[in-house]
Amino acid sequence: MTAKWVFSIKPEFRSAEIVRRGVKAALNEWLGDASDSRTDDFCQVISELVNNAIEHGRCTFLAGELRTEDDKALFSLITDGVSFDPTAGKAEMPVFDENNNLPEGGYGLAIIDQLSDEWGYRYHDGKNETIVSKLFPKRVKEDTYGGKS
Amino acid sequence: MEVKVELDRDIIFLKLSGGLVASTLEQLRNQIQKLVDKKYVNIVFDMSRVDFVDSSGLGLCISTARELAAISGKLVCCGLSDNVQKLFKMTRADQKVAVMASRMNAFEYMLSRLNDDPHGASVLHE
């Protein structure tokens, strides 16, 4: 079984919520298990990616798809506008400053980097495409004879 | 996101429902500002019905905790789901924002704080 979910949506912050919920539903159907923490991690990544494109990419077009290949889920986000490579940004978790304060922003890219298995960017045909992936190893069930299926 | 406001012995409980995300923050930010303007500085975010927090929502928790601390107040977040707890931990927000398991824990913590520092926490409500 494979999963595929395609979307094209207005680039505004509330769209991140719509995309996240759509991806979660597609992943749950594919995995048959809504409780997998990797699903939450991947949805967190996607939410940050969409928000980042809207906040910093200044796009007027936002589309993408979720697809699965074997045990891997891949999410592709396509936006218009000038070349905008989120992977070139700082992907380190913010640290405490000299007054022991924690910044209130700057977490998005670090969260994407930590919670995804791989992510990459390319600019083609006047569009930005960012792809993130995560492995969802299928659970191996042991049968009553000790074998595996 | 829905925000329900409850008051119990100078402690404000904001019962949040839905996603604490970029598109819903303005409403909550305004709500907090109104409470601070009325000198309510001890606030609990009851997040037992929050299913998702993004980095903007996390940022609001961090900034609110800092702003309340600057006026001798306190923010406590309680009832975090596993994925929200994970976000707080991986970003170290849990080191700057008090996190309690339940609303009752948060209430007891706030009460003990008020009792320990009655002058600092005592405010005149308009």
Short mmCIF file of C-alpha atoms in Angstrom, two decimals:
data_model
loop_
_atom_site.label_atom_id
_atom_site.label_comp_id
_atom_site.label_asym_id
_atom_site.label_seq_id
_atom_site.Cartn_x
_atom_site.Cartn_y
_atom_site.Cartn_z
CA MET A 1 0.00 0.00 0.00
CA THR A 2 1.22 3.48 -0.79
CA ALA A 3 0.02 6.94 0.16
CA LYS A 4 -0.29 10.04 -1.96
CA TRP A 5 -1.84 13.35 -1.05
CA VAL A 6 -1.60 16.41 -3.26
CA PHE A 7 -2.52 19.98 -2.35
CA SER A 8 -2.46 23.53 -3.63
CA ILE A 9 -3.34 26.16 -1.07
CA LYS A 10 -3.32 29.89 -0.34
CA PRO A 11 -0.01 30.91 1.28
CA GLU A 12 -1.23 32.08 4.68
CA PHE A 13 -0.44 30.83 8.17
CA ARG A 14 -3.69 28.94 8.67
CA SER A 15 -2.79 26.83 5.63
CA ALA A 16 0.00 25.19 7.65
CA GLU A 17 -2.66 23.70 9.92
CA ILE A 18 -4.68 22.43 6.96
CA VAL A 19 -1.63 20.84 5.32
CA ARG A 20 -0.50 19.27 8.60
CA ARG A 21 -3.90 17.71 9.21
CA GLY A 22 -4.06 16.42 5.62
CA VAL A 23 -0.64 14.81 5.90
CA LYS A 24 -1.48 13.29 9.27
CA ALA A 25 -4.66 11.73 7.90
CA ALA A 26 -2.81 10.30 4.88
CA LEU A 27 -0.01 8.90 7.07
CA ASN A 28 -2.44 7.36 9.53
CA GLU A 29 -4.25 5.64 6.69
CA TRP A 30 -0.98 4.39 5.23
CA LEU A 31 0.39 3.17 8.57
CA GLY A 32 -2.92 2.03 10.00
CA ASP A 33 -1.78 3.41 13.33
CA ALA A 34 -2.47 6.92 14.57
CA SER A 35 -0.29 6.57 17.65
CA ASP A 36 3.10 6.42 15.94
CA SER A 37 5.29 9.22 17.37
CA ARG A 38 7.10 9.44 14.04
CA THR A 39 3.86 10.70 12.51
CA ASP A 40 3.79 13.54 15.04
CA ASP A 41 7.45 14.30 14.34
CA PHE A 42 6.88 14.41 10.59
CA CYS A 43 3.79 16.61 10.98
CA GLN A 44 5.83 18.97 13.16
CA VAL A 45 8.45 19.17 10.40
CA ILE A 46 5.83 19.90 7.74
CA SER A 47 4.16 22.59 9.82
CA GLU A 48 7.52 24.34 10.35
CA LEU A 49 8.39 24.02 6.66
CA VAL A 50 5.12 25.55 5.47
CA ASN A 51 5.26 28.35 8.07
CA ASN A 52 8.84 29.08 7.11
CA ALA A 53 7.98 29.36 3.41
CA ILE A 54 5.07 31.70 4.17
CA GLU A 55 6.95 33.87 6.66
CA HIS A 56 10.30 34.15 4.89
CA GLY A 57 9.74 32.99 1.32
CA ARG A 58 7.16 35.67 0.43
CA CYS A 59 5.47 33.27 -1.96
CA THR A 60 2.16 33.77 -3.77
CA PHE A 61 1.90 30.10 -4.75
CA LEU A 62 2.11 27.15 -2.40
CA ALA A 63 1.56 23.54 -3.38
CA GLY A 64 3.00 20.14 -2.72
CA GLU A 65 2.47 16.49 -2.12
CA LEU A 66 3.02 13.66 0.28
CA ARG A 67 4.02 10.33 -1.19
CA THR A 68 5.44 7.11 0.12
CA GLU A 69 8.14 4.85 -1.27
CA ASP A 70 8.56 1.54 0.53
CA ASP A 71 9.07 2.51 4.18
CA LYS A 72 9.79 6.16 3.46
CA ALA A 73 7.43 9.13 3.48
CA LEU A 74 8.44 12.11 1.35
CA PHE A 75 6.88 15.54 1.52
CA SER A 76 7.55 18.01 -1.26
CA LEU A 77 6.73 21.72 -0.90
CA ILE A 78 6.73 23.93 -3.98
CA THR A 79 6.59 27.73 -3.84
CA ASP A 80 7.14 30.55 -6.30
CA GLY A 81 9.13 33.74 -5.81
CA VAL A 82 12.84 34.31 -5.67
CA SER A 83 15.20 31.48 -4.94
CA PHE A 84 14.67 30.61 -1.28
CA ASP A 85 16.74 27.78 0.14
CA PRO A 86 15.74 26.95 3.74
CA THR A 87 18.51 24.37 3.98
CA ALA A 88 21.04 27.21 3.69
CA GLY A 89 19.69 28.78 6.89
CA LYS A 90 20.93 28.18 10.40
CA ALA A 91 19.64 24.82 11.55
CA GLU A 92 21.04 24.91 15.07
CA MET A 93 18.81 25.01 18.11
CA PRO A 94 18.93 28.47 19.74
CA VAL A 95 20.88 28.60 22.99
CA PHE A 96 20.62 30.64 26.19
CA ASP A 97 22.06 34.13 25.92
CA GLU A 98 24.41 35.81 28.43
CA ASN A 99 21.41 36.68 30.63
CA ASN A 100 20.25 33.05 30.62
CA ASN A 101 17.29 33.93 28.40
CA LEU A 102 16.09 31.68 25.64
CA PRO A 103 15.18 33.37 22.34
CA GLU A 104 11.50 33.22 21.42
CA GLY A 105 12.23 32.52 17.76
CA GLY A 106 14.64 30.72 15.47
CA TYR A 107 13.59 27.14 16.23
CA GLY A 108 11.86 26.19 12.97
CA LEU A 109 14.82 25.11 10.86
CA ALA A 110 16.47 23.30 13.77
CA ILE A 111 13.25 21.36 14.40
CA ILE A 112 13.07 20.38 10.72
CA ASP A 113 16.70 19.29 10.78
CA GLN A 114 16.35 17.24 13.96
CA LEU A 115 13.03 15.55 13.32
CA SER A 116 13.41 14.69 9.62
CA ASP A 117 15.73 11.98 8.32
CA GLU A 118 16.78 13.96 5.26
CA TRP A 119 15.89 17.24 3.64
CA GLY A 120 17.00 19.03 0.53
CA TYR A 121 16.23 21.91 -1.79
CA ARG A 122 16.32 22.69 -5.49
CA TYR A 123 15.26 25.60 -7.66
CA HIS A 124 13.83 24.65 -11.01
CA ASP A 125 11.44 26.16 -13.56
CA GLY A 126 11.16 29.31 -11.46
CA LYS A 127 9.95 27.36 -8.43
CA ASN A 128 11.45 26.44 -5.07
CA GLU A 129 11.10 22.81 -4.07
CA THR A 130 11.98 21.58 -0.60
CA ILE A 131 11.73 17.87 0.13
CA VAL A 132 11.79 16.27 3.57
CA SER A 133 11.69 12.57 4.26
CA LYS A 134 11.28 10.22 7.18
CA LEU A 135 11.52 6.48 7.48
CA PHE A 136 8.59 4.58 8.92
CA PRO A 137 9.95 1.05 9.35
CA LYS A 138 7.05 -1.35 9.21
CA ARG A 139 6.43 -3.36 12.32
CA VAL A 140 7.44 -6.99 12.00
CA LYS A 141 4.84 -9.26 13.55
CA GLU A 142 5.96 -12.53 15.09
CA ASP A 143 3.58 -15.42 14.55
CA THR A 144 2.79 -18.14 17.05
CA TYR A 145 5.59 -20.36 15.67
CA GLY A 146 8.26 -17.74 16.28
CA GLY A 147 8.57 -16.87 12.61
CA LYS A 148 8.24 -13.42 11.24
CA SER A 149 5.77 -12.09 8.74
CA MET B 1 -8.19 27.96 18.92
CA GLU B 2 -10.60 28.40 21.80
CA VAL B 3 -9.51 30.18 24.97
CA LYS B 4 -11.57 29.87 28.14
CA VAL B 5 -10.60 32.12 31.06
CA GLU B 6 -11.08 31.04 34.67
CA LEU B 7 -9.96 32.79 37.87
CA ASP B 8 -9.19 31.03 41.13
CA ARG B 9 -7.56 32.92 44.00
CA ASP B 10 -5.61 35.41 41.89
CA ILE B 11 -4.49 32.68 39.51
CA ILE B 12 -5.70 32.86 35.93
CA PHE B 13 -6.29 29.62 34.08
CA LEU B 14 -6.38 29.88 30.31
CA LYS B 15 -7.92 26.67 29.05
CA LEU B 16 -6.68 26.33 25.49
CA SER B 17 -8.20 24.05 22.85
CA GLY B 18 -6.94 23.20 19.36
CA GLY B 19 -3.57 24.19 17.93
CA LEU B 20 -1.22 26.73 19.48
CA VAL B 21 0.14 27.79 16.11
CA ALA B 22 1.20 30.88 14.15
CA SER B 23 -2.29 31.55 12.82
CA THR B 24 -3.93 31.59 16.27
CA LEU B 25 -1.38 33.44 18.38
CA GLU B 26 -2.65 37.00 18.02
CA GLN B 27 -5.86 36.17 19.85
CA LEU B 28 -4.02 34.61 22.77
CA ARG B 29 -1.42 37.36 22.88
CA ASN B 30 -4.18 39.99 23.14
CA GLN B 31 -5.91 38.00 25.86
CA ILE B 32 -2.72 37.82 27.91
CA GLN B 33 -2.06 41.53 27.48
CA LYS B 34 -5.53 42.38 28.76
CA LEU B 35 -4.96 40.21 31.84
CA VAL B 36 -1.57 41.77 32.52
CA ASP B 37 -3.10 45.23 32.14
CA LYS B 38 -5.52 44.23 34.91
CA LYS B 39 -2.51 43.14 37.02
CA TYR B 40 -3.09 39.42 36.75
CA VAL B 41 0.45 38.11 36.57
CA ASN B 42 0.13 34.45 37.60
CA ILE B 43 -1.15 32.56 34.59
CA VAL B 44 -1.59 28.87 33.87
CA PHE B 45 -1.91 27.59 30.31
CA ASP B 46 -4.05 24.48 30.63
CA MET B 47 -2.93 22.66 27.47
CA SER B 48 -4.72 19.36 28.04
CA ARG B 49 -6.83 20.06 24.95
CA VAL B 50 -4.02 21.42 22.79
CA ASP B 51 -3.21 18.87 20.11
CA PHE B 52 -0.34 20.68 18.45
CA VAL B 53 2.19 23.45 19.12
CA ASP B 54 4.47 24.89 16.44
CA SER B 55 7.63 26.91 16.98
CA SER B 56 5.62 30.16 16.99
CA GLY B 57 3.39 28.81 19.77
CA LEU B 58 6.47 27.71 21.64
CA GLY B 59 7.90 31.21 21.21
CA LEU B 60 4.77 32.69 22.76
CA CYS B 61 5.17 30.46 25.82
CA ILE B 62 8.82 31.51 26.19
CA SER B 63 8.12 35.23 25.77
CA THR B 64 5.09 35.14 28.09
CA ALA B 65 7.13 33.38 30.80
CA ARG B 66 9.85 36.01 30.49
CA GLU B 67 7.45 38.96 30.48
CA LEU B 68 5.52 37.71 33.50
CA ALA B 69 8.73 36.98 35.40
CA ALA B 70 9.83 40.58 34.79
CA ILE B 71 6.78 41.80 36.72
CA SER B 72 7.08 39.21 39.51
CA GLY B 73 4.57 36.90 37.87
CA LYS B 74 4.74 33.35 36.62
CA LEU B 75 3.59 31.24 33.70
CA VAL B 76 2.93 27.54 34.20
CA CYS B 77 2.01 25.20 31.35
CA CYS B 78 0.19 22.03 32.29
CA GLY B 79 -1.38 19.00 30.62
CA LEU B 80 1.09 18.79 27.74
CA SER B 81 0.65 15.92 25.29
CA ASP B 82 3.67 13.71 24.51
CA ASN B 83 4.50 15.51 21.28
CA VAL B 84 4.27 18.94 22.92
CA GLN B 85 6.44 17.77 25.82
CA LYS B 86 8.97 16.54 23.30
CA LEU B 87 9.03 19.96 21.62
CA PHE B 88 9.58 21.73 24.95
CA LYS B 89 12.40 19.36 25.81
CA MET B 90 14.24 19.42 22.48
CA THR B 91 14.20 23.24 22.38
CA ARG B 92 15.07 23.53 26.12
CA ALA B 93 11.92 25.59 26.63
CA ASP B 94 11.17 23.34 29.60
CA GLN B 95 14.14 24.96 31.35
CA LYS B 96 12.56 28.40 31.13
CA VAL B 97 8.84 27.64 31.28
CA ALA B 98 7.45 25.80 34.29
CA VAL B 99 5.74 22.61 33.12
CA MET B 100 3.38 20.64 35.37
CA ALA B 101 1.64 17.36 34.71
CA SER B 102 -1.85 18.46 35.65
CA ARG B 103 -3.96 21.51 36.39
CA MET B 104 -4.06 20.50 40.05
CA ASN B 105 -0.24 20.39 40.19
CA ALA B 106 -0.10 23.80 38.53
CA PHE B 107 -2.64 25.22 41.00
CA GLU B 108 -0.76 23.87 44.03
CA TYR B 109 2.52 25.18 42.67
CA MET B 110 1.05 28.63 42.12
CA LEU B 111 -0.57 28.66 45.57
CA SER B 112 2.69 27.74 47.29
CA ARG B 113 4.42 30.45 45.31
CA LEU B 114 1.84 33.02 46.41
CA ASN B 115 2.17 31.89 50.02
CA ASP B 116 5.98 32.02 49.92
CA ASP B 117 6.04 35.51 48.49
CA PRO B 118 2.82 37.25 49.49
CA HIS B 119 4.17 40.76 48.95
CA GLY B 120 5.72 40.13 45.56
CA ALA B 121 2.67 38.30 44.29
CA SER B 122 0.05 40.52 45.88
CA VAL B 123 -1.41 42.84 43.29
CA LEU B 124 -4.25 45.26 43.19
CA HIS B 125 -6.78 44.24 40.55
CA GLU B 126 -8.69 46.96 38.79
#
